[in-house]
XYZ file of C-alpha atoms in Angstrom:
573
model
C 84.921 46.506 -5.633
C 88.702 47.205 -5.394
C 90.000 50.512 -7.153
C 93.293 51.289 -8.656
C 96.425 50.502 -6.763
C 98.706 53.198 -6.053
C 101.971 53.877 -4.090
C 102.253 56.245 -1.342
C 104.434 58.494 -3.346
C 101.493 58.844 -5.970
C 98.879 59.627 -3.262
C 101.016 62.327 -1.764
C 101.867 64.222 -5.124
C 98.119 63.962 -6.289
C 97.225 65.361 -2.810
C 99.718 68.216 -3.376
C 98.405 68.954 -6.871
C 94.778 68.904 -5.613
C 95.610 71.834 -3.055
C 97.082 73.886 -5.970
C 100.594 73.376 -5.288
C 102.415 74.436 -8.348
C 106.295 74.622 -7.488
C 108.525 72.314 -5.709
C 112.112 73.030 -4.951
C 114.588 70.521 -3.415
C 117.446 68.223 -3.510
C 116.540 64.496 -4.167
C 118.060 61.379 -2.539
C 117.003 58.356 -0.644
C 113.924 58.042 -0.198
C 112.446 60.947 -2.347
C 113.975 60.492 -5.735
C 110.579 59.081 -7.047
C 108.654 61.545 -5.354
C 110.147 64.475 -7.478
C 109.451 62.387 -10.658
C 106.043 61.633 -9.636
C 105.354 65.406 -8.818
C 106.559 66.359 -12.359
C 104.109 63.637 -13.804
C 101.017 65.416 -12.139
C 102.185 69.034 -13.446
C 104.023 70.239 -10.313
C 107.122 72.170 -11.437
C 110.325 70.756 -9.754
C 113.318 72.902 -9.492
C 116.435 70.981 -8.356
C 118.551 73.263 -6.069
C 122.049 73.036 -4.810
C 121.402 73.448 -1.013
C 118.268 72.753 1.002
C 118.429 76.114 2.819
C 118.081 77.861 -0.670
C 115.340 75.492 -1.703
C 113.374 76.429 1.440
C 114.058 80.160 0.666
C 112.544 79.738 -2.818
C 109.693 77.784 -1.745
C 108.496 80.599 0.825
C 109.183 83.335 -1.695
C 107.114 81.635 -4.233
C 104.450 81.323 -1.413
C 104.657 85.118 -0.772
C 104.137 86.072 -4.371
C 101.352 83.619 -5.178
C 99.639 83.142 -1.779
C 100.081 79.324 -2.192
C 102.762 77.535 -0.390
C 105.792 76.597 -2.215
C 106.968 72.947 -1.540
C 110.470 72.192 -0.449
C 111.504 68.535 -0.849
C 114.470 67.251 1.069
C 115.853 63.853 2.129
C 115.953 62.596 5.751
C 118.440 63.732 8.591
C 120.805 66.376 7.339
C 118.544 67.261 4.591
C 115.817 68.229 6.961
C 118.122 69.770 9.325
C 119.458 72.147 6.629
C 115.871 73.508 5.833
C 115.426 74.641 9.558
C 117.072 77.908 8.742
C 114.580 78.396 5.885
C 111.666 77.228 8.129
C 112.437 79.801 10.803
C 112.815 82.407 8.047
C 109.226 81.630 6.773
C 107.764 81.533 10.134
C 109.363 84.797 11.046
C 108.437 86.489 7.768
C 104.983 84.965 7.786
C 105.277 83.382 4.313
C 103.559 80.115 3.498
C 105.948 77.448 2.956
C 105.643 73.629 3.129
C 108.526 71.354 3.716
C 108.306 67.517 2.951
C 111.130 65.391 4.294
C 111.873 61.895 3.472
C 112.444 59.619 6.633
C 114.093 56.315 7.498
C 111.710 53.441 7.348
C 109.304 53.013 10.317
C 110.272 49.533 11.197
C 113.929 50.810 11.997
C 113.000 53.425 14.386
C 115.340 53.780 17.172
C 117.668 51.295 15.642
C 120.134 53.787 14.213
C 118.882 53.888 10.613
C 120.329 55.821 7.918
C 119.982 59.319 8.510
C 117.507 58.676 11.292
C 116.731 61.852 13.117
C 113.803 63.213 15.241
C 112.608 65.321 12.193
C 109.018 66.119 13.368
C 110.283 67.132 16.930
C 113.173 69.316 15.376
C 110.993 71.214 13.048
C 108.078 71.894 15.408
C 109.814 74.916 16.949
C 109.836 76.609 13.628
C 106.598 75.783 12.156
C 102.816 76.312 12.553
C 102.178 72.614 11.977
C 104.304 69.524 12.024
C 103.115 65.987 11.292
C 103.803 62.535 10.203
C 100.839 60.894 8.636
C 99.536 57.808 10.438
C 99.115 55.822 7.196
C 99.050 56.302 3.432
C 95.252 56.849 3.604
C 95.937 59.696 5.936
C 98.203 61.676 3.648
C 95.794 63.700 1.692
C 94.192 64.977 5.006
C 97.694 65.849 6.321
C 98.421 67.835 3.123
C 95.077 69.714 3.477
C 95.805 70.535 7.011
C 99.432 71.724 6.441
C 98.332 73.883 3.422
C 95.482 75.341 5.386
C 97.837 76.003 8.295
C 100.296 77.900 6.230
C 97.670 80.187 4.674
C 94.966 80.640 7.223
C 95.458 83.245 9.851
C 98.989 84.675 9.975
C 100.740 82.715 7.175
C 103.724 80.464 8.070
C 105.576 77.240 7.596
C 104.530 73.579 7.986
C 106.454 70.315 7.891
C 105.355 66.942 6.832
C 107.504 63.720 7.641
C 107.365 60.822 5.098
C 108.947 57.553 5.953
C 110.404 55.599 3.046
C 108.219 52.503 3.602
C 105.191 54.760 3.378
C 106.122 56.351 0.138
C 106.734 52.880 -1.140
C 103.562 51.026 0.188
C 100.940 50.097 -2.213
C 97.334 50.724 -1.407
C 93.871 50.337 -2.898
C 92.839 53.968 -3.971
C 89.300 53.483 -2.695
C 90.751 53.344 0.879
C 92.157 56.751 0.377
C 89.819 59.859 1.532
C 90.455 62.662 -0.988
C 90.130 66.285 -0.111
C 88.907 69.018 -2.260
C 90.745 72.193 -3.013
C 91.153 74.326 -0.054
C 88.847 77.542 -0.102
C 90.869 80.787 0.184
C 91.104 81.985 3.708
C 88.098 83.906 4.937
C 88.261 87.865 5.230
C 87.113 89.268 8.369
C 86.144 93.067 9.165
C 87.139 94.915 12.207
C 84.550 95.872 15.070
C 82.654 98.999 13.684
C 83.113 100.684 17.119
C 86.836 100.186 16.878
C 86.684 101.710 13.286
C 84.874 104.774 14.730
C 87.515 105.172 17.546
C 90.201 104.945 14.849
C 88.692 107.632 12.646
C 88.194 109.781 15.684
C 91.844 109.594 16.520
C 92.793 110.229 13.101
C 90.490 113.329 12.840
C 92.181 114.832 15.848
C 95.649 114.196 14.694
C 97.913 117.056 13.845
C 100.885 114.810 12.839
C 99.469 111.692 11.476
C 101.540 108.977 9.771
C 100.545 105.737 7.939
C 102.951 102.951 7.965
C 102.464 100.450 4.967
C 103.781 97.138 5.880
C 104.472 93.817 4.352
C 101.061 92.267 5.421
C 99.444 95.130 3.139
C 101.380 93.748 0.413
C 100.635 89.936 0.871
C 97.125 91.086 1.507
C 97.038 92.660 -2.004
C 95.638 95.853 -0.402
C 97.201 98.366 -2.749
C 93.946 99.819 -4.129
C 92.380 100.351 -0.962
C 95.567 101.725 0.856
C 95.832 104.312 -1.996
C 92.070 105.172 -1.759
C 92.551 105.576 1.981
C 95.713 107.863 1.441
C 94.217 109.903 -1.182
C 91.098 110.527 0.937
C 92.929 111.597 3.932
C 96.048 113.233 2.519
C 98.145 111.600 5.138
C 101.855 111.083 4.693
C 102.959 107.369 4.558
C 106.075 105.353 5.145
C 106.523 101.896 3.724
C 108.487 99.222 5.372
C 111.167 97.415 3.540
C 108.684 94.975 1.906
C 105.833 97.474 2.026
C 107.567 99.297 -0.689
C 105.484 99.577 -3.937
C 102.213 99.144 -2.242
C 101.970 102.626 -3.145
C 104.523 104.001 -5.607
C 107.530 105.115 -3.841
C 107.563 108.266 -6.078
C 103.947 109.256 -4.818
C 104.012 112.729 -3.302
C 102.645 111.421 0.143
C 105.731 109.037 0.417
C 108.104 110.328 3.148
C 110.678 107.701 3.277
C 113.665 110.150 3.093
C 112.281 111.866 6.215
C 111.897 108.440 7.991
C 113.401 109.488 11.336
C 111.672 112.839 11.584
C 108.233 111.345 10.734
C 108.544 108.521 13.403
C 109.827 110.896 16.015
C 107.248 113.550 15.589
C 104.129 111.552 14.577
C 101.217 111.814 17.032
C 98.874 109.287 15.618
C 100.364 106.222 13.734
C 98.231 103.937 11.684
C 99.914 100.686 11.206
C 98.724 98.678 7.987
C 99.969 95.237 8.261
C 103.348 96.240 9.926
C 104.629 95.007 13.233
C 106.193 96.997 15.843
C 109.203 94.884 15.957
C 113.025 95.914 15.605
C 112.338 97.258 12.057
C 110.110 99.866 13.312
C 112.297 100.265 16.682
C 109.347 98.553 18.727
C 107.254 101.826 18.696
C 109.279 103.118 21.762
C 111.174 106.370 22.723
C 113.600 107.925 21.560
C 112.586 106.855 17.993
C 109.021 107.907 18.700
C 107.173 110.521 20.862
C 106.374 109.312 24.220
C 102.732 110.544 23.460
C 102.388 108.961 20.097
C 99.134 106.967 19.786
C 99.133 103.754 17.624
C 96.212 102.162 15.534
C 97.225 98.733 14.730
C 95.628 96.820 11.831
C 96.629 92.985 11.824
C 95.369 89.603 11.333
C 96.692 88.219 14.354
C 95.326 89.407 17.831
C 98.458 88.280 19.741
C 100.354 91.035 17.886
C 98.341 93.783 19.660
C 99.754 95.744 22.515
C 102.993 93.674 22.186
C 105.804 96.164 22.611
C 103.682 99.226 23.446
C 99.999 99.592 24.261
C 98.008 100.514 21.178
C 95.127 103.077 21.401
C 92.883 100.987 18.845
C 93.398 97.519 17.698
C 91.721 96.516 14.432
C 91.803 92.830 13.802
C 91.020 91.366 10.442
C 91.934 91.446 6.790
C 94.121 94.704 5.990
C 92.484 95.037 2.762
C 88.842 95.018 4.178
C 89.919 97.103 6.998
C 91.437 99.660 4.693
C 88.109 99.831 2.718
C 86.203 100.224 6.179
C 88.393 103.167 7.156
C 87.998 104.850 3.733
C 84.309 104.643 3.933
C 84.285 106.035 7.465
C 86.342 108.914 6.182
C 83.574 109.635 3.716
C 81.422 110.516 6.741
C 83.970 112.009 8.748
C 85.607 115.335 8.885
C 89.089 113.928 7.706
C 88.677 114.965 4.093
C 87.437 118.517 4.665
C 90.030 119.553 7.273
C 93.250 117.538 6.423
C 94.567 119.898 3.569
C 94.679 122.913 6.001
C 95.575 121.007 9.333
C 98.262 118.780 7.567
C 100.047 121.614 5.793
C 102.562 122.644 8.516
C 103.237 118.834 9.104
C 103.886 118.002 5.449
C 106.066 121.275 5.131
C 108.309 120.032 7.964
C 108.517 116.802 6.671
C 109.297 118.143 3.032
C 111.980 120.214 4.460
C 113.716 116.938 5.841
C 113.140 115.261 2.549
C 114.652 118.014 0.435
C 117.713 118.190 2.800
C 118.403 114.576 2.941
C 117.963 114.135 -1.035
C 120.326 117.018 -1.449
C 123.163 115.331 0.887
C 122.617 111.852 -0.605
C 122.752 113.262 -4.341
C 126.194 114.882 -3.682
C 127.397 111.490 -2.461
C 125.848 109.797 -5.404
C 127.357 112.103 -8.068
C 130.775 111.487 -7.022
C 132.088 108.987 -9.488
C 135.640 108.832 -8.190
C 137.216 105.306 -8.199
C 136.717 103.371 -6.145
C 133.040 103.838 -6.117
C 130.792 104.281 -3.246
C 127.555 102.463 -2.483
C 125.457 105.691 -3.222
C 127.002 106.313 -6.567
C 126.559 102.680 -7.668
C 122.905 102.506 -6.594
C 122.021 106.050 -7.992
C 123.227 105.114 -11.379
C 121.834 101.655 -11.301
C 118.404 103.030 -10.359
C 118.514 105.071 -13.436
C 118.776 101.990 -15.642
C 116.544 99.398 -14.030
C 112.944 99.038 -15.527
C 110.315 100.526 -13.351
C 108.346 97.086 -13.102
C 111.534 95.077 -12.116
C 111.178 92.826 -9.009
C 114.290 93.805 -6.894
C 116.016 91.292 -4.477
C 118.464 92.756 -2.029
C 120.674 91.133 0.450
C 123.745 92.219 2.397
C 124.193 94.760 5.276
C 124.983 98.097 3.698
C 123.840 96.828 0.188
C 120.373 96.017 1.447
C 119.990 99.139 3.795
C 121.381 101.736 1.229
C 119.429 99.920 -1.463
C 116.251 100.589 0.210
C 116.941 104.227 -0.056
C 117.821 104.447 -3.666
C 116.081 101.544 -5.422
C 112.388 102.467 -5.856
C 109.378 100.300 -6.396
C 106.241 101.331 -8.231
C 104.443 98.110 -7.735
C 103.489 95.762 -4.910
C 105.233 92.570 -4.085
C 108.237 93.660 -6.201
C 110.726 93.909 -3.234
C 112.239 90.943 -1.549
C 114.870 91.192 1.118
C 116.314 89.518 4.157
C 113.108 90.473 6.164
C 112.069 90.132 9.504
C 114.560 87.529 10.561
C 117.504 89.298 8.878
C 118.653 86.071 7.197
C 121.697 86.207 5.060
C 121.736 83.791 2.068
C 118.229 84.162 0.974
C 118.920 86.412 -2.169
C 119.394 83.761 -4.919
C 116.721 81.480 -3.677
C 114.323 84.594 -3.559
C 115.517 85.561 -6.913
C 114.994 82.008 -8.487
C 111.233 82.265 -7.141
C 110.825 85.517 -8.512
C 112.013 84.667 -11.839
C 109.651 81.655 -12.128
C 106.802 83.752 -11.030
C 107.646 86.296 -13.791
C 108.047 83.656 -16.370
C 104.660 82.118 -15.536
C 102.624 85.121 -14.579
C 104.292 88.277 -15.866
C 106.474 87.276 -18.878
C 109.173 89.903 -19.757
C 109.353 91.280 -16.338
C 112.999 91.492 -15.074
C 114.375 90.268 -11.944
C 117.332 92.141 -10.371
C 119.252 90.472 -7.424
C 121.619 92.795 -5.733
C 123.891 91.197 -3.310
C 126.844 92.042 -0.946
C 129.756 89.992 -1.843
C 129.515 88.339 1.751
C 125.794 87.566 1.186
C 126.514 86.042 -2.201
C 128.934 83.551 -0.397
C 126.036 82.070 1.408
C 124.441 80.631 -1.781
C 126.618 81.329 -4.618
C 126.392 77.854 -6.275
C 122.699 78.498 -6.890
C 123.978 80.224 -10.028
C 124.308 76.731 -11.459
C 120.668 76.381 -10.844
C 119.795 79.728 -12.502
C 121.722 78.845 -15.600
C 120.321 75.265 -15.658
C 116.926 76.573 -15.809
C 117.786 79.653 -18.012
C 116.208 82.049 -15.483
C 117.209 85.439 -16.937
C 118.071 86.881 -13.599
C 120.483 90.024 -13.618
C 122.944 89.315 -10.496
C 124.768 92.559 -9.394
C 127.474 91.872 -6.637
C 128.487 94.847 -4.726
C 131.933 93.980 -3.887
C 133.635 95.764 -0.859
C 136.000 92.977 -0.021
C 134.313 92.171 3.314
C 131.481 91.790 5.712
C 130.208 95.260 6.395
C 133.649 96.734 5.655
C 136.558 95.243 3.941
C 140.154 96.456 3.020
C 141.881 97.170 -0.320
C 144.562 94.923 -1.411
C 147.521 96.733 -0.362
C 146.131 97.160 3.393
C 144.995 93.480 3.313
C 148.450 92.197 2.579
C 149.905 94.686 4.955
C 147.820 93.567 7.686
C 148.305 89.831 6.966
C 152.097 90.239 7.004
C 152.585 87.370 9.396
C 152.960 83.672 9.573
C 149.536 82.623 10.875
C 146.966 84.070 8.718
C 144.134 82.878 11.049
C 145.529 85.276 13.673
C 146.247 88.234 11.703
C 143.371 88.360 9.022
C 140.653 90.587 10.330
C 137.315 88.718 10.841
C 135.394 91.186 8.612
C 137.709 90.958 5.704
C 137.204 88.660 2.564
C 139.806 88.281 -0.398
C 140.140 91.734 -2.029
C 139.029 92.171 -5.830
C 137.664 88.523 -6.007
C 136.370 87.998 -9.635
C 132.982 86.487 -8.621
C 131.667 87.199 -12.149
C 133.971 84.474 -13.539
C 131.713 81.866 -12.035
C 129.401 82.605 -14.962
C 132.093 81.220 -17.378
C 131.942 77.889 -15.567
C 128.336 77.662 -17.011
C 129.112 78.932 -20.432
C 127.722 82.361 -19.513
C 129.340 85.682 -19.371
C 130.224 87.915 -16.468
C 131.185 91.510 -16.094
C 133.963 93.109 -13.906
C 133.340 96.655 -13.096
C 135.302 99.463 -11.552
C 133.814 102.566 -13.127
C 130.184 103.781 -13.837
C 130.639 103.518 -17.632
C 131.657 100.029 -17.206
C 128.713 99.217 -14.950
C 126.160 101.182 -17.297
C 127.396 99.095 -20.290
C 127.292 95.779 -18.340
C 123.819 96.435 -17.158
C 122.534 97.498 -20.573
C 123.672 94.148 -21.922
C 122.386 92.084 -19.192
C 118.867 93.758 -19.630
C 118.954 92.970 -23.172
C 119.320 89.100 -22.565
C 115.995 87.243 -22.865
C 116.792 83.695 -21.533
C 120.363 84.220 -20.109
C 121.373 85.188 -16.596
C 123.871 87.659 -16.161
C 126.507 88.426 -13.475
C 127.932 91.885 -12.772
C 130.644 92.290 -10.161
C 131.064 96.015 -9.266
C 134.170 96.922 -7.036
C 133.531 99.638 -4.588
C 135.564 101.272 -1.727
C 135.958 98.746 0.958
C 135.382 101.668 3.527
C 132.242 102.962 1.938
C 129.507 103.184 4.536
C 125.982 104.727 5.330
C 126.014 108.356 5.809
C 124.773 109.263 9.364
C 121.934 107.082 10.542
C 118.692 108.506 8.893
C 117.929 104.995 7.564
C 119.277 102.959 10.451
C 117.456 99.703 10.919
C 119.236 98.513 13.953
C 117.533 97.526 17.001
C 119.568 99.727 19.332
C 117.925 103.271 19.796
C 120.496 106.148 19.269
C 120.392 108.460 22.380
């Protein structure tokens, strides 16, 4: 008995929907135009982007926020090639993302077909899984396998290659093997003996430190982390996207004393944080040569990577925090911590107070042109406490990590492990969609350096097209890292060949990026003073369905003070 006849494109979107794929970001063209339309017909939300990289950034950000990979749909050849930056970012950031690329017809392989490209091979370096289904009947399995690979173990990226002739092929639905919805990834506990070893180390510590990483945020471990911190009284330091797992204003958060905490801690508990460049590899001189590390991670290959850990706790960070917390109930940690930790906490508080005093003095200087510190201080005072904050750009992102606080987990998105520029607007689009569907009324604040904005600025059209109420704030210093004011810029370029005299770090001074909003019948704001910025932000936050663009001009030579929050790989001797 024959069943319903279906095209390959229908088989594919039904397989995606059956695995819970909710969002698809992409740019359509031959041979995937019909695929996007079919996706909409089965309830998958399709968001048409302006650049494939930005589409891939949005797909992975929605994967991080929901735990289900976002899908990025692109055309063959250059379309797939443009996603590789996004795939590499998802893989490095450990966020679930599925890219589906159209491909030239199979019977034209090797003949120089339109946009023919070795797509599976090209993507393999940047993914956990890549495949081309063997047939239409094989599509549901490959979707199932790709989704499983992106979410099980350490999350990451997957790529599926779909030739045009396969998408058009008509098959009997009875010949297609369907796969049920993939179960949630299994949660594993750490070895109880290792838990006991970890508690013994923590019990003996005089300068303990807990580092809360992005893995704790992705693992929804916020309640367990807070319980552990409350029981032990240990100070904690969040990584950039670990911010908000525990409220940044919590009295045990010692972010302003980051350097001192790292250098003087004797036992460091890493909760879903890797000892990579962001944490200076766990090595001297950023750390004490005698520091002992307790690593909590899903991935065994992460243990003993840059330094030898004293205890390796493999498993789910949420479950392991619960194990540690329960072990503390029977240990001496709760009864001895308040007394033993007092000198350590006092030493850290001394540094916190000193750093806050110096940064506040910089922040209160409202002289024009403004500084990063002044802008961020006054911006923080106006932002809703539950806003999702997206930051991108060198100084913009680094200094923003200091001033812009998070009270809630998974409410900070930035360039992340790969340090990728161009992610901001894609991340913001994903965050705004998540807010619309899961947290109505919550605001998304996207704060970009002027250089960072240039990577994906035309995604503003996407934002206006879908009426996503994103507040975009551009911190404009006329350059990459540092720029020049208009007078100096023109003086330096006083020559015939501008390619020889224009400084490589400079951008056009005082560019009115906010005018891009008027192209889409929106309104932009150009600000030089704090009152102008405050007025613009107040108006932007009052908008319900309309995006806002605020362009804040600052001193082109504004920089970070000292290096207390230096995230560079190089150690300062």
